[in-house]
């Protein structure tokens, strides 16, 4: 992204660029460990080089001005009257974060903010978390707020849970805030202990394939899946004493799963228990340079998300099926919440172009429109950018 061009847009929208600061916040892709973060399990995401760019400055009044080059609909509101407004769509993510800063007692004032993203919206690459952490970094830097990145991550998640109304776990915000170049993050979502793991694929590349079917978390069955997991915990607690599904092993689950009488709830819980186990195994495979086995676990993960958690759909399933037909592919799976969005595949370097051609043809023949492809370069987390 060319900040010089963005500054010119800022000047056009706001009159001048006096007193501005520049920022970047990445998107994320989850390599394995899906729909387990809100169950306290292990996930394995990484930040992307794609993301959301921001230019911001303080004002001397209480007015918040928001402008996005992706939507080109300027939003204005008062910092003293922040509320969710459906018609304000994308700006609600910024408002939610600012509202959380105020709840913590930070004294903020008005701002002029311009954002521009090269993440596809609604594609499951955490464009919402990217905007949330971008706003968090803007507030921290412009107002010299004494708050560390982990707390910014928690604050951003709270904004999405309470202000937006999506009962997401913490994985997306954590990956966006704590990302590290060329590393994925093994994160224990129960206690936020984490480990950076170098992603060394030795002749293979991560390719993100976008179904181009837009999805919206707050409009999906995401919250329903979380409720079903809570129901499973409630059933298991007839004999156990757990707060979430991550607190029992696969062996314990097999012993006590008879307590879950609803077959749908049982399927949801089964996915979570074994997805956590897959994630830990996959990380060890990556550390030991057993890339083929890592790929097999990715495939198992997708099959579980399709059959047990039921969050994929014909578009995602078709992308995975076509990927696995292609030469030089070790693994492929949906990534993100599902119901549309993207897949991530491990593809041999010299087969990448043929992969794109064959997957595009197979997908288009079945779905009726083409997918999009992105090479997944792993980057750093949200930060202020110094242009000098």
PDB file of C-alpha atoms in Angstrom, residues 61-298:
ATOM      1  CA  UNK A  61     -13.434  18.853  19.578  1.00  0.00           C
ATOM      2  CA  UNK A  62     -15.548  15.736  20.187  1.00  0.00           C
ATOM      3  CA  UNK A  63     -16.175  14.885  16.516  1.00  0.00           C
ATOM      4  CA  UNK A  64     -15.104  11.523  15.085  1.00  0.00           C
ATOM      5  CA  UNK A  65     -14.713  11.480  11.315  1.00  0.00           C
ATOM      6  CA  UNK A  66     -14.241   8.092   9.647  1.00  0.00           C
ATOM      7  CA  UNK A  67     -13.523   7.463   5.970  1.00  0.00           C
ATOM      8  CA  UNK A  68     -12.727   4.175   4.231  1.00  0.00           C
ATOM      9  CA  UNK A  69     -11.389   3.953   0.683  1.00  0.00           C
ATOM     10  CA  UNK A  70     -13.078   0.539   0.490  1.00  0.00           C
ATOM     11  CA  UNK A  71     -16.571   1.906   1.039  1.00  0.00           C
ATOM     12  CA  UNK A  72     -16.246   5.653   0.337  1.00  0.00           C
ATOM     13  CA  UNK A  73     -19.064   6.565   2.692  1.00  0.00           C
ATOM     14  CA  UNK A  74     -17.865   9.110   5.276  1.00  0.00           C
ATOM     15  CA  UNK A  75     -19.207   8.626   8.794  1.00  0.00           C
ATOM     16  CA  UNK A  76     -19.382  11.364  11.423  1.00  0.00           C
ATOM     17  CA  UNK A  77     -20.439  10.997  15.046  1.00  0.00           C
ATOM     18  CA  UNK A  78     -19.671  12.375  18.499  1.00  0.00           C
ATOM     19  CA  UNK A  79     -17.226  10.586  20.754  1.00  0.00           C
ATOM     20  CA  UNK A  80     -19.660  11.368  23.565  1.00  0.00           C
ATOM     21  CA  UNK A  81     -22.514   9.446  21.951  1.00  0.00           C
ATOM     22  CA  UNK A  82     -21.103   6.188  20.637  1.00  0.00           C
ATOM     23  CA  UNK A  83     -23.664   3.539  19.748  1.00  0.00           C
ATOM     24  CA  UNK A  84     -24.030   0.679  17.311  1.00  0.00           C
ATOM     25  CA  UNK A  85     -25.822   1.790  14.169  1.00  0.00           C
ATOM     26  CA  UNK A  86     -26.458  -0.813  11.493  1.00  0.00           C
ATOM     27  CA  UNK A  87     -26.290   1.730   8.694  1.00  0.00           C
ATOM     28  CA  UNK A  88     -22.777   2.717   9.814  1.00  0.00           C
ATOM     29  CA  UNK A  89     -21.620  -0.854   9.129  1.00  0.00           C
ATOM     30  CA  UNK A  90     -17.785  -0.840   9.025  1.00  0.00           C
ATOM     31  CA  UNK A  91     -17.339   2.154  11.323  1.00  0.00           C
ATOM     32  CA  UNK A  92     -19.018   0.308  14.188  1.00  0.00           C
ATOM     33  CA  UNK A  93     -15.779  -1.622  14.681  1.00  0.00           C
ATOM     34  CA  UNK A  94     -13.880   1.635  15.224  1.00  0.00           C
ATOM     35  CA  UNK A  95     -16.609   3.048  17.450  1.00  0.00           C
ATOM     36  CA  UNK A  96     -16.657  -0.113  19.553  1.00  0.00           C
ATOM     37  CA  UNK A  97     -12.937   0.052  20.277  1.00  0.00           C
ATOM     38  CA  UNK A  98     -13.068   3.771  21.128  1.00  0.00           C
ATOM     39  CA  UNK A  99     -15.997   3.054  23.432  1.00  0.00           C
ATOM     40  CA  UNK A 100     -13.946   0.377  25.251  1.00  0.00           C
ATOM     41  CA  UNK A 101     -11.067   2.839  25.705  1.00  0.00           C
ATOM     42  CA  UNK A 102     -13.499   5.250  27.328  1.00  0.00           C
ATOM     43  CA  UNK A 103     -14.814   2.530  29.635  1.00  0.00           C
ATOM     44  CA  UNK A 104     -11.261   1.996  30.871  1.00  0.00           C
ATOM     45  CA  UNK A 105     -11.041   5.685  31.773  1.00  0.00           C
ATOM     46  CA  UNK A 106      -8.812   6.917  28.975  1.00  0.00           C
ATOM     47  CA  UNK A 107      -9.537  10.529  28.081  1.00  0.00           C
ATOM     48  CA  UNK A 108      -9.957  10.657  24.308  1.00  0.00           C
ATOM     49  CA  UNK A 109     -11.189  13.446  22.029  1.00  0.00           C
ATOM     50  CA  UNK A 110     -12.286  13.687  18.409  1.00  0.00           C
ATOM     51  CA  UNK A 111     -10.240  12.271  15.541  1.00  0.00           C
ATOM     52  CA  UNK A 112      -9.999  12.293  11.763  1.00  0.00           C
ATOM     53  CA  UNK A 113      -9.367   8.720  10.631  1.00  0.00           C
ATOM     54  CA  UNK A 114      -8.898   7.280   7.146  1.00  0.00           C
ATOM     55  CA  UNK A 115      -8.561   3.546   6.624  1.00  0.00           C
ATOM     56  CA  UNK A 116      -7.793   1.465   3.553  1.00  0.00           C
ATOM     57  CA  UNK A 117      -7.625  -2.314   3.438  1.00  0.00           C
ATOM     58  CA  UNK A 118      -6.340  -4.853   0.929  1.00  0.00           C
ATOM     59  CA  UNK A 119      -8.038  -7.733   2.736  1.00  0.00           C
ATOM     60  CA  UNK A 120     -11.166  -9.003   0.997  1.00  0.00           C
ATOM     61  CA  UNK A 121     -14.107  -8.084   3.210  1.00  0.00           C
ATOM     62  CA  UNK A 122     -16.099 -10.945   4.669  1.00  0.00           C
ATOM     63  CA  UNK A 123     -13.554 -13.529   3.482  1.00  0.00           C
ATOM     64  CA  UNK A 124     -12.651 -14.992   6.861  1.00  0.00           C
ATOM     65  CA  UNK A 125      -9.228 -13.327   7.070  1.00  0.00           C
ATOM     66  CA  UNK A 126     -10.250 -11.228  10.066  1.00  0.00           C
ATOM     67  CA  UNK A 127     -10.811  -7.874   8.430  1.00  0.00           C
ATOM     68  CA  UNK A 128     -12.900  -6.943  11.492  1.00  0.00           C
ATOM     69  CA  UNK A 129     -10.138  -7.805  13.975  1.00  0.00           C
ATOM     70  CA  UNK A 130      -7.679  -5.971  11.734  1.00  0.00           C
ATOM     71  CA  UNK A 131      -9.766  -2.788  11.947  1.00  0.00           C
ATOM     72  CA  UNK A 132     -10.225  -3.242  15.703  1.00  0.00           C
ATOM     73  CA  UNK A 133      -6.498  -3.538  16.415  1.00  0.00           C
ATOM     74  CA  UNK A 134      -5.754  -0.690  14.015  1.00  0.00           C
ATOM     75  CA  UNK A 135      -8.127   1.507  16.020  1.00  0.00           C
ATOM     76  CA  UNK A 136      -6.580   0.302  19.273  1.00  0.00           C
ATOM     77  CA  UNK A 137      -3.083   1.229  18.109  1.00  0.00           C
ATOM     78  CA  UNK A 138      -4.331   4.604  16.870  1.00  0.00           C
ATOM     79  CA  UNK A 139      -5.889   5.414  20.253  1.00  0.00           C
ATOM     80  CA  UNK A 140      -2.872   4.165  22.183  1.00  0.00           C
ATOM     81  CA  UNK A 141      -0.407   6.213  20.139  1.00  0.00           C
ATOM     82  CA  UNK A 142      -2.388   9.428  19.624  1.00  0.00           C
ATOM     83  CA  UNK A 143      -3.361   9.728  23.281  1.00  0.00           C
ATOM     84  CA  UNK A 144      -0.267   8.127  24.877  1.00  0.00           C
ATOM     85  CA  UNK A 145      -2.386   5.485  26.608  1.00  0.00           C
ATOM     86  CA  UNK A 146      -0.516   3.244  29.030  1.00  0.00           C
ATOM     87  CA  UNK A 147      -1.763  -0.112  27.801  1.00  0.00           C
ATOM     88  CA  UNK A 148       0.163  -3.105  26.433  1.00  0.00           C
ATOM     89  CA  UNK A 149      -0.613  -5.205  23.365  1.00  0.00           C
ATOM     90  CA  UNK A 150      -2.201  -8.102  25.239  1.00  0.00           C
ATOM     91  CA  UNK A 151      -4.667  -5.703  26.846  1.00  0.00           C
ATOM     92  CA  UNK A 152      -5.331  -4.094  23.454  1.00  0.00           C
ATOM     93  CA  UNK A 153      -6.138  -7.570  22.157  1.00  0.00           C
ATOM     94  CA  UNK A 154      -8.593  -8.177  25.006  1.00  0.00           C
ATOM     95  CA  UNK A 155     -10.131  -4.728  24.557  1.00  0.00           C
ATOM     96  CA  UNK A 156     -10.631  -5.340  20.837  1.00  0.00           C
ATOM     97  CA  UNK A 157     -12.278  -8.690  21.474  1.00  0.00           C
ATOM     98  CA  UNK A 158     -14.583  -7.050  24.009  1.00  0.00           C
ATOM     99  CA  UNK A 159     -15.598  -4.467  21.404  1.00  0.00           C
ATOM    100  CA  UNK A 160     -16.624  -7.226  19.003  1.00  0.00           C
ATOM    101  CA  UNK A 161     -18.421  -9.229  21.702  1.00  0.00           C
ATOM    102  CA  UNK A 162     -20.338  -6.395  23.331  1.00  0.00           C
ATOM    103  CA  UNK A 163     -20.562  -3.516  20.850  1.00  0.00           C
ATOM    104  CA  UNK A 164     -20.871  -5.521  17.622  1.00  0.00           C
ATOM    105  CA  UNK A 165     -22.642  -8.505  19.165  1.00  0.00           C
ATOM    106  CA  UNK A 166     -20.478 -11.328  17.796  1.00  0.00           C
ATOM    107  CA  UNK A 167     -19.504 -13.762  20.547  1.00  0.00           C
ATOM    108  CA  UNK A 168     -16.071 -14.488  19.048  1.00  0.00           C
ATOM    109  CA  UNK A 169     -13.104 -15.986  20.832  1.00  0.00           C
ATOM    110  CA  UNK A 170      -9.797 -14.200  21.155  1.00  0.00           C
ATOM    111  CA  UNK A 171      -7.781 -15.887  18.395  1.00  0.00           C
ATOM    112  CA  UNK A 172      -8.327 -13.309  15.646  1.00  0.00           C
ATOM    113  CA  UNK A 173      -7.445 -10.297  17.750  1.00  0.00           C
ATOM    114  CA  UNK A 174      -4.455 -12.089  19.299  1.00  0.00           C
ATOM    115  CA  UNK A 175      -2.991 -13.080  15.932  1.00  0.00           C
ATOM    116  CA  UNK A 176      -3.510  -9.575  14.524  1.00  0.00           C
ATOM    117  CA  UNK A 177      -1.999  -7.866  17.549  1.00  0.00           C
ATOM    118  CA  UNK A 178       0.813 -10.285  18.390  1.00  0.00           C
ATOM    119  CA  UNK A 179       1.845 -11.454  14.917  1.00  0.00           C
ATOM    120  CA  UNK A 180       5.522 -11.999  14.130  1.00  0.00           C
ATOM    121  CA  UNK A 181       7.110 -12.149  10.689  1.00  0.00           C
ATOM    122  CA  UNK A 182       7.640 -15.707   9.378  1.00  0.00           C
ATOM    123  CA  UNK A 183       6.112 -17.231  12.522  1.00  0.00           C
ATOM    124  CA  UNK A 184       2.767 -18.722  13.447  1.00  0.00           C
ATOM    125  CA  UNK A 185       1.512 -18.569  17.030  1.00  0.00           C
ATOM    126  CA  UNK A 186       0.597 -21.604  19.104  1.00  0.00           C
ATOM    127  CA  UNK A 187      -1.899 -19.993  21.446  1.00  0.00           C
ATOM    128  CA  UNK A 188      -3.599 -21.548  24.432  1.00  0.00           C
ATOM    129  CA  UNK A 189      -6.855 -19.622  24.449  1.00  0.00           C
ATOM    130  CA  UNK A 190      -7.599 -20.668  28.040  1.00  0.00           C
ATOM    131  CA  UNK A 191      -4.731 -18.709  29.589  1.00  0.00           C
ATOM    132  CA  UNK A 192      -3.219 -16.817  26.603  1.00  0.00           C
ATOM    133  CA  UNK A 193       0.122 -18.544  26.940  1.00  0.00           C
ATOM    134  CA  UNK A 194       1.727 -18.570  23.518  1.00  0.00           C
ATOM    135  CA  UNK A 195       4.732 -19.730  21.557  1.00  0.00           C
ATOM    136  CA  UNK A 196       6.087 -18.422  18.263  1.00  0.00           C
ATOM    137  CA  UNK A 197       6.804 -21.266  15.828  1.00  0.00           C
ATOM    138  CA  UNK A 198       8.796 -20.573  12.644  1.00  0.00           C
ATOM    139  CA  UNK A 199       6.880 -21.543   9.513  1.00  0.00           C
ATOM    140  CA  UNK A 200       9.507 -23.212   7.354  1.00  0.00           C
ATOM    141  CA  UNK A 201       7.882 -25.095   4.471  1.00  0.00           C
ATOM    142  CA  UNK A 202      11.007 -26.022   2.484  1.00  0.00           C
ATOM    143  CA  UNK A 203       9.840 -25.611  -1.093  1.00  0.00           C
ATOM    144  CA  UNK A 204       6.152 -25.187  -0.370  1.00  0.00           C
ATOM    145  CA  UNK A 205       3.973 -22.073  -0.249  1.00  0.00           C
ATOM    146  CA  UNK A 206       0.805 -21.177   1.626  1.00  0.00           C
ATOM    147  CA  UNK A 207      -1.928 -20.205  -0.819  1.00  0.00           C
ATOM    148  CA  UNK A 208      -5.176 -18.612   0.327  1.00  0.00           C
ATOM    149  CA  UNK A 209      -8.132 -19.268  -1.962  1.00  0.00           C
ATOM    150  CA  UNK A 210     -11.179 -17.042  -1.586  1.00  0.00           C
ATOM    151  CA  UNK A 211     -14.608 -18.480  -2.392  1.00  0.00           C
ATOM    152  CA  UNK A 212     -15.793 -14.921  -3.080  1.00  0.00           C
ATOM    153  CA  UNK A 213     -18.913 -15.815  -1.164  1.00  0.00           C
ATOM    154  CA  UNK A 214     -19.282 -13.049   1.360  1.00  0.00           C
ATOM    155  CA  UNK A 215     -20.230 -13.957   4.898  1.00  0.00           C
ATOM    156  CA  UNK A 216     -21.052 -11.950   7.995  1.00  0.00           C
ATOM    157  CA  UNK A 217     -20.318 -13.397  11.404  1.00  0.00           C
ATOM    158  CA  UNK A 218     -23.106 -11.585  13.185  1.00  0.00           C
ATOM    159  CA  UNK A 219     -25.558 -12.870  10.570  1.00  0.00           C
ATOM    160  CA  UNK A 220     -24.226 -16.429  10.537  1.00  0.00           C
ATOM    161  CA  UNK A 221     -24.766 -19.343  12.892  1.00  0.00           C
ATOM    162  CA  UNK A 222     -21.520 -18.577  14.718  1.00  0.00           C
ATOM    163  CA  UNK A 223     -23.234 -17.699  17.995  1.00  0.00           C
ATOM    164  CA  UNK A 224     -25.401 -20.810  17.671  1.00  0.00           C
ATOM    165  CA  UNK A 225     -22.308 -23.028  17.495  1.00  0.00           C
ATOM    166  CA  UNK A 226     -20.956 -21.437  20.638  1.00  0.00           C
ATOM    167  CA  UNK A 227     -24.240 -22.070  22.440  1.00  0.00           C
ATOM    168  CA  UNK A 228     -24.110 -25.720  21.370  1.00  0.00           C
ATOM    169  CA  UNK A 229     -20.621 -26.077  22.849  1.00  0.00           C
ATOM    170  CA  UNK A 230     -21.870 -24.565  26.098  1.00  0.00           C
ATOM    171  CA  UNK A 231     -24.696 -27.099  26.067  1.00  0.00           C
ATOM    172  CA  UNK A 232     -22.145 -29.908  25.709  1.00  0.00           C
ATOM    173  CA  UNK A 233     -20.264 -28.604  28.753  1.00  0.00           C
ATOM    174  CA  UNK A 234     -23.507 -28.478  30.710  1.00  0.00           C
ATOM    175  CA  UNK A 235     -24.252 -32.110  29.805  1.00  0.00           C
ATOM    176  CA  UNK A 236     -20.752 -33.322  30.658  1.00  0.00           C
ATOM    177  CA  UNK A 237     -20.923 -31.577  34.014  1.00  0.00           C
ATOM    178  CA  UNK A 238     -23.476 -34.136  35.166  1.00  0.00           C
ATOM    179  CA  UNK A 239     -20.343 -36.152  36.002  1.00  0.00           C
ATOM    180  CA  UNK A 240     -17.473 -33.686  35.530  1.00  0.00           C
ATOM    181  CA  UNK A 241     -16.595 -30.177  36.668  1.00  0.00           C
ATOM    182  CA  UNK A 242     -15.334 -28.249  33.639  1.00  0.00           C
ATOM    183  CA  UNK A 243     -15.712 -24.700  32.374  1.00  0.00           C
ATOM    184  CA  UNK A 244     -15.102 -25.459  28.704  1.00  0.00           C
ATOM    185  CA  UNK A 245     -14.448 -28.366  26.365  1.00  0.00           C
ATOM    186  CA  UNK A 246     -10.689 -27.873  26.281  1.00  0.00           C
ATOM    187  CA  UNK A 247     -10.430 -29.078  29.878  1.00  0.00           C
ATOM    188  CA  UNK A 248     -10.962 -32.741  29.055  1.00  0.00           C
ATOM    189  CA  UNK A 249      -8.782 -35.083  27.014  1.00  0.00           C
ATOM    190  CA  UNK A 250      -9.981 -37.151  24.098  1.00  0.00           C
ATOM    191  CA  UNK A 251      -9.852 -40.217  26.355  1.00  0.00           C
ATOM    192  CA  UNK A 252     -12.050 -38.560  28.989  1.00  0.00           C
ATOM    193  CA  UNK A 253     -14.422 -37.378  26.309  1.00  0.00           C
ATOM    194  CA  UNK A 254     -14.876 -40.889  24.960  1.00  0.00           C
ATOM    195  CA  UNK A 255     -15.672 -42.082  28.488  1.00  0.00           C
ATOM    196  CA  UNK A 256     -18.272 -39.411  29.225  1.00  0.00           C
ATOM    197  CA  UNK A 257     -19.705 -38.432  25.846  1.00  0.00           C
ATOM    198  CA  UNK A 258     -22.772 -40.616  26.513  1.00  0.00           C
ATOM    199  CA  UNK A 259     -23.946 -37.763  28.732  1.00  0.00           C
ATOM    200  CA  UNK A 260     -24.554 -35.653  25.605  1.00  0.00           C
ATOM    201  CA  UNK A 261     -27.910 -36.919  24.347  1.00  0.00           C
ATOM    202  CA  UNK A 262     -28.479 -34.435  21.529  1.00  0.00           C
ATOM    203  CA  UNK A 263     -26.689 -35.903  18.453  1.00  0.00           C
ATOM    204  CA  UNK A 264     -26.017 -32.443  16.991  1.00  0.00           C
ATOM    205  CA  UNK A 265     -24.435 -31.173  20.208  1.00  0.00           C
ATOM    206  CA  UNK A 266     -22.367 -34.378  20.352  1.00  0.00           C
ATOM    207  CA  UNK A 267     -21.025 -33.720  16.853  1.00  0.00           C
ATOM    208  CA  UNK A 268     -20.035 -30.179  17.797  1.00  0.00           C
ATOM    209  CA  UNK A 269     -18.195 -31.348  20.920  1.00  0.00           C
ATOM    210  CA  UNK A 270     -16.450 -34.170  19.064  1.00  0.00           C
ATOM    211  CA  UNK A 271     -15.032 -31.697  16.564  1.00  0.00           C
ATOM    212  CA  UNK A 272     -13.700 -29.428  19.302  1.00  0.00           C
ATOM    213  CA  UNK A 273     -12.044 -32.212  21.313  1.00  0.00           C
ATOM    214  CA  UNK A 274     -10.260 -33.733  18.345  1.00  0.00           C
ATOM    215  CA  UNK A 275      -9.448 -30.420  16.653  1.00  0.00           C
ATOM    216  CA  UNK A 276      -7.477 -29.428  19.736  1.00  0.00           C
ATOM    217  CA  UNK A 277      -5.606 -32.737  19.571  1.00  0.00           C
ATOM    218  CA  UNK A 278      -4.949 -32.235  15.836  1.00  0.00           C
ATOM    219  CA  UNK A 279      -3.609 -28.740  16.409  1.00  0.00           C
ATOM    220  CA  UNK A 280      -1.013 -29.834  18.968  1.00  0.00           C
ATOM    221  CA  UNK A 281       0.034 -32.713  16.724  1.00  0.00           C
ATOM    222  CA  UNK A 282       0.282 -30.436  13.678  1.00  0.00           C
ATOM    223  CA  UNK A 283       2.588 -28.013  15.474  1.00  0.00           C
ATOM    224  CA  UNK A 284       4.917 -30.861  16.408  1.00  0.00           C
ATOM    225  CA  UNK A 285       4.905 -32.049  12.795  1.00  0.00           C
ATOM    226  CA  UNK A 286       5.873 -28.564  11.616  1.00  0.00           C
ATOM    227  CA  UNK A 287       8.653 -28.301  14.200  1.00  0.00           C
ATOM    228  CA  UNK A 288      10.006 -31.664  13.037  1.00  0.00           C
ATOM    229  CA  UNK A 289       9.787 -30.644   9.365  1.00  0.00           C
ATOM    230  CA  UNK A 290       7.167 -33.327   8.698  1.00  0.00           C
ATOM    231  CA  UNK A 291       5.248 -31.119   6.283  1.00  0.00           C
ATOM    232  CA  UNK A 292       3.342 -33.957   4.599  1.00  0.00           C
ATOM    233  CA  UNK A 293       1.881 -35.060   7.930  1.00  0.00           C
ATOM    234  CA  UNK A 294       0.988 -31.451   8.721  1.00  0.00           C
ATOM    235  CA  UNK A 295      -0.925 -31.371   5.439  1.00  0.00           C
ATOM    236  CA  UNK A 296      -2.827 -34.557   6.281  1.00  0.00           C
ATOM    237  CA  UNK A 297      -3.948 -33.034   9.566  1.00  0.00           C
ATOM    238  CA  UNK A 298      -5.194 -29.966   7.688  1.00  0.00           C
TER     239      UNK A 298
END
